[in-house]
XYZ file of C-alpha atoms in Angstrom:
684
model
C -53.196 11.316 1.733
C -51.360 9.958 -1.588
C -48.386 11.480 -0.602
C -48.687 9.513 2.790
C -49.575 6.282 1.156
C -46.274 6.679 -1.053
C -44.387 7.162 2.029
C -45.555 4.021 3.791
C -45.156 1.806 0.600
C -41.179 3.011 0.255
C -40.891 2.374 4.054
C -42.434 -1.142 3.899
C -40.098 -1.786 0.626
C -37.064 -0.443 2.425
C -37.704 -2.664 5.327
C -37.759 -5.631 3.127
C -34.222 -5.118 1.770
C -32.576 -3.754 4.989
C -29.830 -6.197 5.801
C -26.963 -6.216 8.365
C -24.354 -8.209 6.558
C -21.602 -9.932 8.408
C -19.565 -12.138 6.241
C -16.882 -12.860 8.604
C -17.936 -15.471 11.335
C -15.135 -15.596 14.380
C -14.257 -18.499 16.716
C -11.430 -18.008 19.299
C -9.633 -19.993 21.691
C -6.661 -20.005 23.952
C -3.774 -22.113 23.690
C -1.815 -22.496 27.121
C 1.989 -22.646 26.128
C 3.537 -22.684 29.549
C 2.394 -21.776 33.084
C 2.060 -18.028 32.012
C 2.406 -17.867 28.510
C -0.810 -18.558 26.195
C -1.523 -17.914 22.636
C -4.837 -16.337 21.618
C -6.173 -17.751 18.650
C -8.796 -15.959 16.393
C -10.221 -17.823 13.459
C -12.045 -15.810 10.805
C -14.604 -17.944 8.567
C -15.040 -15.882 5.415
C -18.129 -16.421 3.202
C -17.825 -17.271 -0.237
C -16.654 -14.604 -2.860
C -15.801 -12.281 -0.010
C -12.403 -10.958 1.394
C -10.974 -9.355 4.312
C -7.577 -7.900 4.661
C -4.237 -8.649 6.162
C -2.600 -6.387 8.726
C 0.119 -5.459 6.283
C -2.113 -4.514 3.098
C -0.415 -1.572 1.769
C -1.501 2.128 2.624
C -3.528 3.887 -0.054
C -5.893 0.929 -0.509
C -8.589 -0.982 1.573
C -8.210 -1.029 5.209
C -5.931 -3.342 7.004
C -7.096 -5.455 9.973
C -6.002 -3.910 13.074
C -5.732 -5.561 16.633
C -6.028 -3.667 19.833
C -5.158 -5.429 23.163
C -7.304 -4.293 26.095
C -6.513 -4.297 29.718
C -2.716 -4.952 29.001
C -1.098 -2.845 31.397
C 0.095 -4.558 34.354
C -1.510 -7.578 33.377
C 0.313 -9.083 30.646
C 3.016 -8.167 27.808
C 2.995 -9.426 24.083
C 5.497 -11.638 22.762
C 6.303 -10.576 19.342
C 3.530 -9.232 16.924
C 0.276 -10.697 15.825
C 0.770 -13.266 13.289
C -1.358 -14.335 10.501
C -2.043 -17.083 8.046
C -1.086 -16.743 4.246
C -2.698 -14.042 2.339
C -3.199 -13.499 -1.182
C -1.800 -10.610 -3.454
C -4.220 -8.823 -5.651
C -3.717 -5.734 -7.664
C -6.389 -3.100 -7.258
C -6.651 -0.912 -10.252
C -8.785 1.541 -8.467
C -6.608 2.421 -5.676
C -3.452 1.440 -8.140
C -1.895 -0.707 -5.262
C -1.153 -4.363 -4.473
C -3.858 -5.491 -1.744
C -3.110 -8.286 0.484
C -6.442 -10.257 1.360
C -7.808 -13.506 2.892
C -10.636 -15.425 1.299
C -12.569 -18.416 2.743
C -10.520 -18.276 6.241
C -7.884 -16.458 8.049
C -6.101 -17.284 11.504
C -4.260 -14.607 13.676
C -2.446 -15.746 16.713
C -0.800 -13.344 19.423
C 1.318 -14.956 22.269
C 0.994 -13.391 25.483
C 2.967 -13.655 28.912
C 0.867 -13.006 32.012
C 2.323 -10.901 34.592
C -0.490 -10.709 36.946
C -1.160 -14.099 38.341
C -4.788 -13.099 39.278
C -5.770 -12.159 35.594
C -8.762 -14.366 34.381
C -9.734 -12.823 30.957
C -8.075 -10.757 27.983
C -10.002 -8.409 25.789
C -9.113 -8.082 22.264
C -10.662 -5.205 19.945
C -10.328 -6.267 16.153
C -11.327 -3.797 13.363
C -11.334 -5.084 9.826
C -12.730 -4.365 6.378
C -14.677 -7.091 4.264
C -15.642 -6.437 0.750
C -17.596 -7.603 -2.402
C -20.258 -5.960 -4.111
C -19.948 -3.520 -1.198
C -17.520 -2.850 1.636
C -18.304 -3.250 4.926
C -16.379 -1.776 8.242
C -16.434 -4.133 11.145
C -15.285 -4.449 14.553
C -15.530 -7.039 17.199
C -14.203 -7.343 20.842
C -13.338 -10.764 21.889
C -13.200 -11.908 25.588
C -10.498 -14.656 26.141
C -10.802 -16.522 29.465
C -7.734 -17.655 30.863
C -7.180 -20.966 32.928
C -5.910 -20.657 36.312
C -2.470 -19.827 37.019
C -0.187 -21.671 39.383
C 1.383 -18.999 41.881
C 4.420 -21.323 43.149
C 7.561 -19.799 42.275
C 8.701 -22.974 40.676
C 5.712 -24.439 38.562
C 5.833 -27.828 36.843
C 6.235 -27.605 33.062
C 3.189 -27.966 31.072
C 3.653 -31.369 29.438
C 1.007 -30.759 26.626
C -0.564 -27.733 25.172
C -3.758 -26.770 26.952
C -6.575 -25.558 24.678
C -9.268 -23.751 26.066
C -11.908 -23.674 23.498
C -14.349 -20.481 23.953
C -16.469 -21.673 21.090
C -17.339 -18.115 20.545
C -18.937 -17.435 17.278
C -19.291 -13.824 17.209
C -22.861 -12.522 16.124
C -23.422 -9.584 14.071
C -23.763 -5.982 15.222
C -26.453 -5.839 18.139
C -26.845 -9.607 17.935
C -29.202 -8.754 15.101
C -30.323 -11.884 12.820
C -28.343 -11.611 9.528
C -30.594 -11.457 6.864
C -29.638 -13.368 3.587
C -28.690 -11.163 0.597
C -31.358 -11.227 -2.022
C -30.983 -13.676 -5.106
C -30.502 -11.152 -7.448
C -27.472 -9.582 -5.520
C -26.169 -13.173 -4.957
C -26.144 -13.733 -8.669
C -24.586 -10.427 -9.502
C -22.293 -10.994 -7.013
C -21.011 -14.278 -8.234
C -20.182 -12.227 -11.692
C -18.326 -9.432 -10.051
C -16.276 -11.677 -7.576
C -14.787 -13.234 -10.789
C -13.384 -9.677 -11.649
C -12.092 -9.129 -8.165
C -10.273 -12.428 -7.488
C -9.518 -13.415 -10.953
C -5.836 -13.221 -10.325
C -6.051 -14.775 -7.050
C -7.508 -17.826 -8.108
C -4.677 -18.716 -10.442
C -1.910 -20.170 -8.962
C 0.699 -22.323 -10.155
C 2.858 -24.915 -7.758
C 1.348 -23.021 -4.759
C 2.602 -19.562 -5.713
C 0.069 -17.004 -6.861
C 0.588 -15.825 -10.535
C 0.515 -11.958 -9.204
C 3.338 -12.748 -6.651
C 5.641 -14.409 -9.570
C 5.028 -11.293 -11.588
C 6.049 -9.013 -8.717
C 9.242 -11.097 -7.904
C 10.005 -10.923 -11.645
C 9.757 -7.374 -11.687
C 12.050 -7.141 -8.617
C 14.494 -9.383 -10.234
C 14.418 -7.031 -13.672
C 14.619 -3.994 -11.597
C 17.749 -5.210 -9.734
C 19.239 -6.501 -12.866
C 18.952 -2.889 -14.395
C 20.463 -1.625 -11.087
C 23.580 -3.834 -11.281
C 23.978 -2.880 -15.011
C 23.769 0.751 -13.967
C 26.313 0.349 -10.999
C 28.613 -1.416 -13.555
C 28.726 1.985 -15.689
C 29.807 3.823 -12.758
C 33.565 5.141 -12.304
C 33.944 2.805 -8.986
C 33.308 -0.082 -11.167
C 33.816 0.068 -14.794
C 37.594 0.714 -14.769
C 38.026 -2.597 -12.674
C 36.714 -4.616 -15.355
C 40.072 -4.495 -17.561
C 42.259 -4.561 -14.354
C 40.289 -7.909 -13.107
C 40.337 -9.794 -16.590
C 44.187 -8.767 -17.022
C 44.725 -10.419 -13.513
C 43.235 -13.613 -14.685
C 44.775 -13.634 -18.118
C 48.002 -13.195 -16.711
C 48.033 -15.365 -13.398
C 46.330 -18.236 -14.994
C 48.808 -20.875 -16.676
C 46.070 -21.931 -19.223
C 43.366 -20.346 -21.077
C 40.950 -22.920 -19.676
C 42.328 -22.152 -16.154
C 41.567 -18.429 -16.692
C 38.080 -19.216 -18.011
C 37.547 -21.296 -14.661
C 38.869 -18.869 -12.231
C 36.704 -16.099 -14.044
C 33.585 -18.159 -13.412
C 34.557 -18.638 -9.870
C 34.887 -15.013 -9.434
C 31.669 -14.083 -10.836
C 29.862 -16.875 -8.703
C 31.576 -15.729 -6.083
C 30.008 -11.867 -6.597
C 26.688 -13.309 -6.792
C 27.067 -15.411 -3.599
C 28.152 -12.152 -1.749
C 25.304 -10.122 -2.774
C 22.810 -12.900 -2.361
C 24.137 -13.514 1.201
C 23.512 -9.872 1.890
C 19.997 -10.424 0.738
C 19.628 -13.636 2.651
C 20.632 -11.847 5.787
C 18.176 -8.636 5.420
C 15.267 -11.453 5.207
C 16.597 -13.522 7.837
C 17.164 -10.768 10.581
C 13.907 -8.882 10.200
C 11.741 -11.842 8.707
C 10.038 -12.299 5.328
C 6.849 -10.356 6.589
C 8.092 -8.128 8.812
C 10.073 -6.235 5.674
C 6.587 -5.506 4.296
C 5.453 -4.215 7.664
C 8.570 -1.875 7.988
C 7.816 -0.936 4.283
C 4.233 0.493 5.168
C 5.560 2.291 8.459
C 5.251 6.016 8.628
C 8.814 6.461 10.179
C 10.374 3.989 8.023
C 9.208 5.520 5.225
C 10.713 9.091 6.517
C 13.667 7.266 7.327
C 14.073 5.729 3.730
C 13.524 9.193 2.410
C 16.238 10.955 4.120
C 18.596 7.618 3.350
C 17.953 8.070 -0.343
C 18.511 12.004 -0.114
C 21.528 11.026 1.413
C 22.579 8.494 -1.455
C 21.798 10.974 -4.021
C 23.973 13.645 -2.822
C 26.780 11.392 -2.765
C 26.211 10.504 -6.527
C 25.676 14.363 -7.187
C 29.220 14.903 -6.037
C 28.625 16.184 -2.487
C 30.998 13.391 -0.926
C 31.989 9.992 -1.174
C 30.633 6.868 0.710
C 33.452 4.672 1.335
C 33.902 1.791 3.816
C 36.897 1.860 6.165
C 40.297 1.490 4.427
C 41.439 -1.059 6.669
C 38.698 -3.434 5.547
C 40.104 -3.085 2.118
C 43.617 -3.726 2.923
C 42.852 -6.795 4.960
C 40.717 -8.181 2.243
C 43.360 -7.378 -0.328
C 45.895 -9.499 1.770
C 43.475 -12.471 1.645
C 43.083 -12.367 -1.968
C 47.003 -12.765 -2.659
C 46.647 -16.316 -1.128
C 45.501 -17.571 -4.454
C 42.937 -20.319 -5.362
C 39.514 -20.717 -4.584
C 39.838 -18.675 -1.543
C 41.857 -15.968 -2.997
C 39.269 -15.330 -5.873
C 36.635 -15.393 -3.024
C 38.314 -12.342 -1.304
C 38.585 -10.620 -4.824
C 34.948 -10.445 -5.084
C 35.025 -9.230 -1.612
C 37.482 -6.741 -2.429
C 35.441 -5.523 -5.413
C 32.205 -5.190 -3.268
C 34.009 -3.202 -0.587
C 36.175 -0.751 -3.067
C 33.244 -0.003 -5.331
C 30.969 0.720 -2.128
C 30.779 4.406 -2.961
C 29.086 3.779 -6.061
C 26.989 0.319 -5.561
C 26.245 1.001 -1.949
C 23.288 3.229 -2.818
C 21.938 1.320 -5.477
C 21.834 -1.825 -3.181
C 20.442 0.197 -0.381
C 17.713 1.476 -2.587
C 16.875 -2.446 -4.247
C 16.742 -3.629 -0.667
C 14.059 -0.598 0.407
C 12.130 -1.548 -2.859
C 12.277 -5.296 -2.071
C 11.237 -4.683 1.309
C 7.801 -3.409 -0.099
C 7.436 -6.689 -1.403
C 8.317 -8.935 1.511
C 9.005 -12.471 1.396
C 12.077 -13.757 -0.380
C 12.296 -10.422 -2.627
C 15.550 -9.157 -0.996
C 17.355 -12.313 -1.956
C 15.703 -12.078 -5.633
C 16.842 -8.399 -5.743
C 20.103 -9.119 -4.815
C 20.086 -11.956 -7.248
C 19.259 -9.816 -10.062
C 21.860 -7.287 -9.121
C 24.933 -9.280 -8.572
C 24.112 -11.190 -11.888
C 24.145 -8.055 -13.859
C 27.558 -7.044 -12.024
C 29.151 -10.326 -12.436
C 28.431 -11.163 -15.985
C 30.741 -8.721 -17.740
C 33.645 -9.785 -15.094
C 33.155 -13.604 -16.270
C 32.646 -12.941 -20.042
C 35.419 -10.532 -20.830
C 38.015 -12.791 -18.716
C 36.671 -15.854 -20.824
C 37.118 -13.818 -24.010
C 39.791 -11.164 -23.799
C 39.308 -10.157 -27.119
C 36.128 -8.546 -26.498
C 38.045 -5.766 -24.356
C 38.668 -4.085 -27.646
C 35.140 -3.346 -28.187
C 35.020 -1.711 -24.558
C 34.699 2.184 -24.471
C 37.774 3.822 -22.674
C 36.890 5.124 -19.228
C 36.221 9.231 -19.010
C 33.813 11.571 -17.942
C 30.949 9.688 -19.578
C 31.379 7.810 -16.182
C 30.557 10.549 -13.966
C 27.771 11.434 -16.167
C 26.201 8.129 -15.198
C 26.826 8.382 -11.712
C 25.107 11.976 -11.608
C 22.316 10.721 -13.356
C 21.597 8.012 -10.785
C 21.736 10.457 -8.151
C 18.834 12.471 -9.942
C 16.986 9.161 -9.846
C 17.478 8.412 -6.279
C 16.192 12.007 -5.260
C 13.329 11.603 -7.488
C 12.584 8.096 -5.865
C 13.271 9.534 -2.284
C 9.973 11.678 -2.729
C 8.090 8.376 -3.349
C 8.771 7.204 0.392
C 7.836 10.560 1.747
C 4.541 10.671 -0.101
C 3.913 7.147 1.237
C 4.495 8.707 5.056
C 2.064 11.664 4.237
C -0.614 9.509 2.732
C -0.578 7.360 5.979
C -0.557 10.416 8.225
C -3.197 12.003 5.665
C -1.211 15.311 6.687
C -1.592 16.588 3.006
C 1.963 17.987 3.043
C 2.802 16.413 -0.146
C -0.202 16.576 -2.089
C -0.386 15.348 -5.823
C 0.533 18.825 -7.089
C 3.638 19.402 -4.905
C 4.967 15.951 -5.536
C 4.668 16.255 -9.543
C 6.030 19.862 -9.218
C 9.160 18.333 -7.394
C 9.557 15.565 -9.998
C 9.428 18.214 -12.661
C 11.894 20.437 -11.496
C 14.140 17.215 -10.612
C 13.697 15.725 -13.918
C 13.883 19.201 -16.016
C 17.292 19.856 -13.794
C 18.617 16.462 -14.977
C 17.899 17.142 -18.785
C 19.706 20.446 -18.396
C 22.541 18.941 -16.795
C 22.636 16.416 -19.721
C 22.557 19.124 -22.178
C 25.942 20.559 -20.589
C 24.228 23.543 -19.216
C 24.778 22.527 -15.524
C 28.041 21.348 -14.166
C 28.740 19.300 -11.044
C 31.874 18.804 -8.679
C 33.600 15.901 -10.321
C 32.448 16.636 -14.164
C 35.129 16.975 -16.550
C 35.066 20.320 -18.880
C 33.227 19.349 -21.845
C 33.413 20.994 -25.511
C 30.618 18.998 -26.706
C 27.990 16.215 -25.834
C 27.895 12.619 -27.159
C 25.210 11.374 -29.293
C 24.138 9.059 -26.600
C 24.118 11.836 -24.134
C 22.131 13.799 -26.461
C 19.520 11.186 -26.990
C 19.191 10.576 -23.164
C 18.764 14.626 -22.510
C 16.098 14.245 -25.253
C 14.198 11.411 -23.700
C 14.308 12.808 -20.016
C 13.227 16.058 -21.672
C 10.004 14.457 -23.037
C 9.574 12.724 -19.960
C 9.353 16.057 -18.377
C 7.172 17.645 -20.629
C 5.063 14.815 -20.147
C 4.454 15.344 -16.290
C 3.446 19.076 -16.831
C -0.258 18.486 -17.898
C -0.624 16.113 -14.586
C -0.947 19.521 -12.826
C -4.036 20.499 -14.965
C -5.523 16.665 -14.077
C -4.010 14.476 -16.661
C -3.999 10.903 -15.094
C -0.388 10.278 -16.011
C -0.645 6.461 -16.518
C 3.065 5.718 -17.090
C 3.885 6.606 -13.490
C 0.694 5.362 -11.959
C 1.149 4.439 -8.416
C 4.298 6.821 -7.934
C 2.421 10.101 -7.324
C -0.440 10.550 -4.799
C -3.805 9.658 -6.306
C -6.008 12.461 -8.243
C -8.259 12.440 -4.797
C -5.101 13.365 -2.890
C -4.758 16.995 -4.353
C -5.331 20.482 -3.388
C -7.269 20.703 -6.706
C -8.449 17.196 -7.420
C -9.319 17.962 -10.889
C -6.171 19.980 -11.808
C -4.754 23.319 -11.004
C -7.118 25.884 -12.681
C -9.655 23.020 -13.837
C -13.123 24.132 -13.831
C -14.545 20.566 -14.815
C -14.909 21.301 -18.524
C -16.897 23.467 -20.343
C -14.804 26.638 -19.095
C -17.606 27.321 -16.343
C -16.348 29.345 -13.420
C -16.266 27.258 -10.234
C -19.191 28.135 -8.112
C -18.647 29.721 -4.479
C -18.812 26.837 -1.739
C -21.594 26.842 0.651
C -20.550 27.104 4.196
C -19.110 23.767 5.783
C -19.322 22.404 2.319
C -16.608 20.635 0.333
C -15.951 19.825 -3.225
C -16.568 16.100 -3.599
C -15.946 13.650 -6.682
C -16.214 15.765 -10.082
C -16.565 18.919 -8.024
C -19.834 18.186 -6.604
C -20.682 20.312 -3.900
C -20.888 17.944 -0.428
C -21.381 17.803 2.952
C -19.608 15.635 5.300
C -22.009 16.028 8.219
C -25.274 15.085 8.026
C -27.133 18.131 10.511
C -24.832 20.576 8.308
C -26.260 19.185 4.993
C -29.900 19.090 5.844
C -29.776 22.689 7.066
C -28.390 23.610 3.573
C -31.109 21.534 1.885
C -33.884 23.365 3.947
C -32.180 26.638 3.057
C -32.271 25.772 -0.825
C -35.216 23.757 -1.297
C -33.859 20.560 -2.505
C -33.896 16.656 -2.092
C -30.795 15.099 -0.235
C -28.739 12.412 -1.713
C -27.392 10.692 1.410
C -24.225 8.617 0.622
C -22.842 6.473 3.025
C -19.199 5.879 1.563
C -15.820 5.069 2.908
C -12.155 6.423 2.088
C -11.057 2.770 1.167
C -14.344 1.427 -0.471
C -13.610 0.146 -3.999
C -17.123 -0.181 -5.243
C -17.743 3.617 -3.746
C -14.604 4.945 -5.953
C -16.437 3.027 -9.024
C -19.644 4.327 -8.645
C -17.995 7.802 -8.354
C -15.504 7.097 -11.556
C -18.207 5.211 -13.619
C -21.672 6.249 -12.907
C -21.224 9.688 -11.178
C -19.080 11.059 -14.026
C -21.667 10.198 -16.613
C -23.139 13.775 -17.930
C -26.702 12.592 -17.421
C -26.200 11.495 -13.546
C -23.535 14.447 -12.843
C -26.179 17.006 -14.092
C -28.645 15.790 -11.558
C -25.877 15.638 -8.767
C -24.513 19.042 -9.450
C -27.836 20.626 -9.851
C -31.071 19.050 -8.611
C -29.886 17.175 -5.088
C -27.808 18.333 -1.987
C -24.752 15.595 -1.560
C -24.292 14.464 1.866
C -21.096 11.634 1.946
C -20.784 10.247 5.266
C -17.437 8.324 5.634
C -17.898 5.527 7.680
C -14.021 4.808 8.108
C -12.982 8.317 8.897
C -10.298 7.607 11.785
C -10.586 11.136 13.275
C -11.635 11.271 17.066
C -14.717 12.764 18.240
C -14.651 15.199 20.916
C -14.683 13.802 24.318
C -18.271 15.033 24.743
C -19.589 13.933 21.715
C -18.412 10.347 22.271
C -21.139 7.967 23.584
C -22.205 4.431 23.657
C -24.624 3.319 20.963
C -27.908 2.219 22.207
C -28.405 0.166 19.443
C -25.275 -1.844 19.412
C -23.714 -1.280 22.653
C -20.450 -0.308 20.943
C -18.279 2.742 22.196
C -18.697 5.413 19.316
C -15.416 7.702 19.501
C -14.443 8.443 15.885
C -16.597 10.478 13.196
C -16.543 7.163 11.156
C -18.075 4.853 14.152
C -20.678 7.921 14.490
C -21.621 7.491 10.711
C -21.420 4.054 10.783
C -23.981 3.589 13.667
C -26.233 6.114 12.315
C -26.497 3.711 9.049
C -26.980 0.753 11.418
C -29.602 2.536 13.501
C -31.583 3.924 10.994
C -31.483 1.645 8.118
C -30.442 -1.505 9.714
C -27.563 -1.910 7.064
C -23.875 -1.630 7.599
C -22.567 -1.804 3.732
C -21.027 0.862 1.321
C -21.839 2.251 -1.045
C -25.504 2.961 0.427
C -27.491 5.727 -0.963
C -31.144 7.190 0.014
C -32.986 10.034 -1.447
C -34.496 12.400 1.233
C -36.598 15.222 1.487
C -35.145 18.692 2.612
C -36.631 17.668 6.365
C -34.492 14.432 6.136
C -37.185 12.012 5.539
C -36.900 8.900 3.311
C -38.595 9.462 0.061
C -36.919 6.499 -2.002
C -36.005 2.996 -1.379
C -32.249 2.900 -0.619
C -30.010 1.420 -2.985
C -26.560 0.218 -2.829
C -23.740 -0.789 -5.690
C -25.663 0.091 -8.736
C -23.096 0.073 -11.904
C -25.697 0.103 -14.302
C -25.915 4.048 -15.036
C -29.311 4.132 -16.845
C -30.965 2.262 -13.563
C -28.946 4.615 -11.007
C -30.101 7.514 -13.161
C -33.803 6.161 -13.128
C -33.743 5.663 -9.177
C -32.550 9.168 -8.685
C -35.289 10.770 -10.833
C -37.758 8.696 -9.190
C -36.574 9.792 -5.882
C -36.539 13.576 -7.158
C -40.002 13.267 -8.527
C -41.412 11.965 -5.188
C -39.773 14.949 -3.375
C -41.699 17.349 -5.967
C -45.285 15.667 -5.440
């Protein structure tokens, strides 16, 4: 009787706290652009302190917004991509990626061209994630009613845009009344939200500081790339030749300095024009969309391997000789036009060395979007042009330049090793998006260890490549570089045993994307032998035995006679990772999770499709359940009237609730006490 009363009180307490959160309210409308063209407008009003994510937020972090246009075949075609209002960029130190997010409001627009004149409505399915203290996987289906379409072959043009207001405020899942969060959660949310949006809130002249830092980072990286290109055998020997031309052809020193300045500016203009063309052709935001696309990442991988092979001496990448000859003839004209063509001749002749660097920089700039390609080419060309200008203005400095020689090829080969290492970052991006697990953390680090190790051996003179000159000794500079690369190679090795490798954070796959999440041979401290996994179980965070299927987990709990910790979580849930890293990792909590409960972790954002026989329409929400994530999200909503993650419940071994559910609980002692109370209820 006492146990029954306890369960009743817990149930009543839980019902008082149950809530279906939906911090995003939508309105939709149709704007008629012409007789057969309509713009579908979806406006999201986001509650204060919450945020949702752009379609283009990088992989490896929170989930992007996804738009799926239904009943499209034979009825209408999409004109371009779905556009969106301006997002803000914030670095997420949990996932170690920049995330593109909307706060307060977001607007999405899609232009369609109707091909079926009898079409009266268009359905759009939207899937998105909203986060604050907890992350929520949400989806909506909008129905846009279209005005009648004139069927005459030559219709009168629409003089003014016709707006069809649907005034559709989308209700929460299953049209349930959304209950407000408790005052305590609201108060704590304000504190936590300051941490999440600290960088976003700081704006200077309309541009977020994070975006400015990103552009400065691109500029500095490109400047270093330009300096590296300067030290290659295609460019460095041209410095004295160019300086000699200006000093001999100019009638006065002043004219020589002026011509050298124009020459340097011309180099900068040529490369900035290249960056501008890339931005203009693809569009500011489209570049970023390409950079997160699986196939483009794979193409970039092969492109960088091709560049690396060229730098290592397999072949030369050259533009047609006819181009160089034509440009040379134009350069003989003299004057400003001639100087401009001289700069273009430098770009063409040196392409075999600068092309791979420029290509790599444009690929990297594409991941930032916006004007990053222009900024990148400005940085690259500034570093390339500056020495030509300075040595032409001050010819006496030429005496301090080192002589051309084998060291130039060493620089070129070194760039080849760097290109090869960087190439695997793009292959890793594609693998992460596909979740194919071909290039997990251990494999990636092994590849980098081999590449940088081979580079070190090359620098020590133990490997020679096709264009290397015979060497009897190595210079002091080459020795220092060899030592530095060797140190970096040795630094990478502990990463195989679980070291975080913070110096290269963001380059290798995350710790969780691994054959052994805690390092090769790691037994999670203490030298304990890893216990065998029960059937259907997996190793979760901190080597906790976990089940990812509810029925299988309950069956095992019955078998061993332990209570269950039911964990509603998500792969892209920030605060789920925070709980695992900062609360579950504490010894007093970890010992409970490993020894006293059976953990069942249900991922509500698991995109794997259910078998056809297992798909169904939810009786609670009326939604089609077609993925594993849909199934567990629907289970959470149906049973607990809650749709936020993380969300924890303690159950007995029969699957009955025996503790009040809790969400994000960063206080270790509070979470430990909650767990202990649930276990105590199980033992009563």
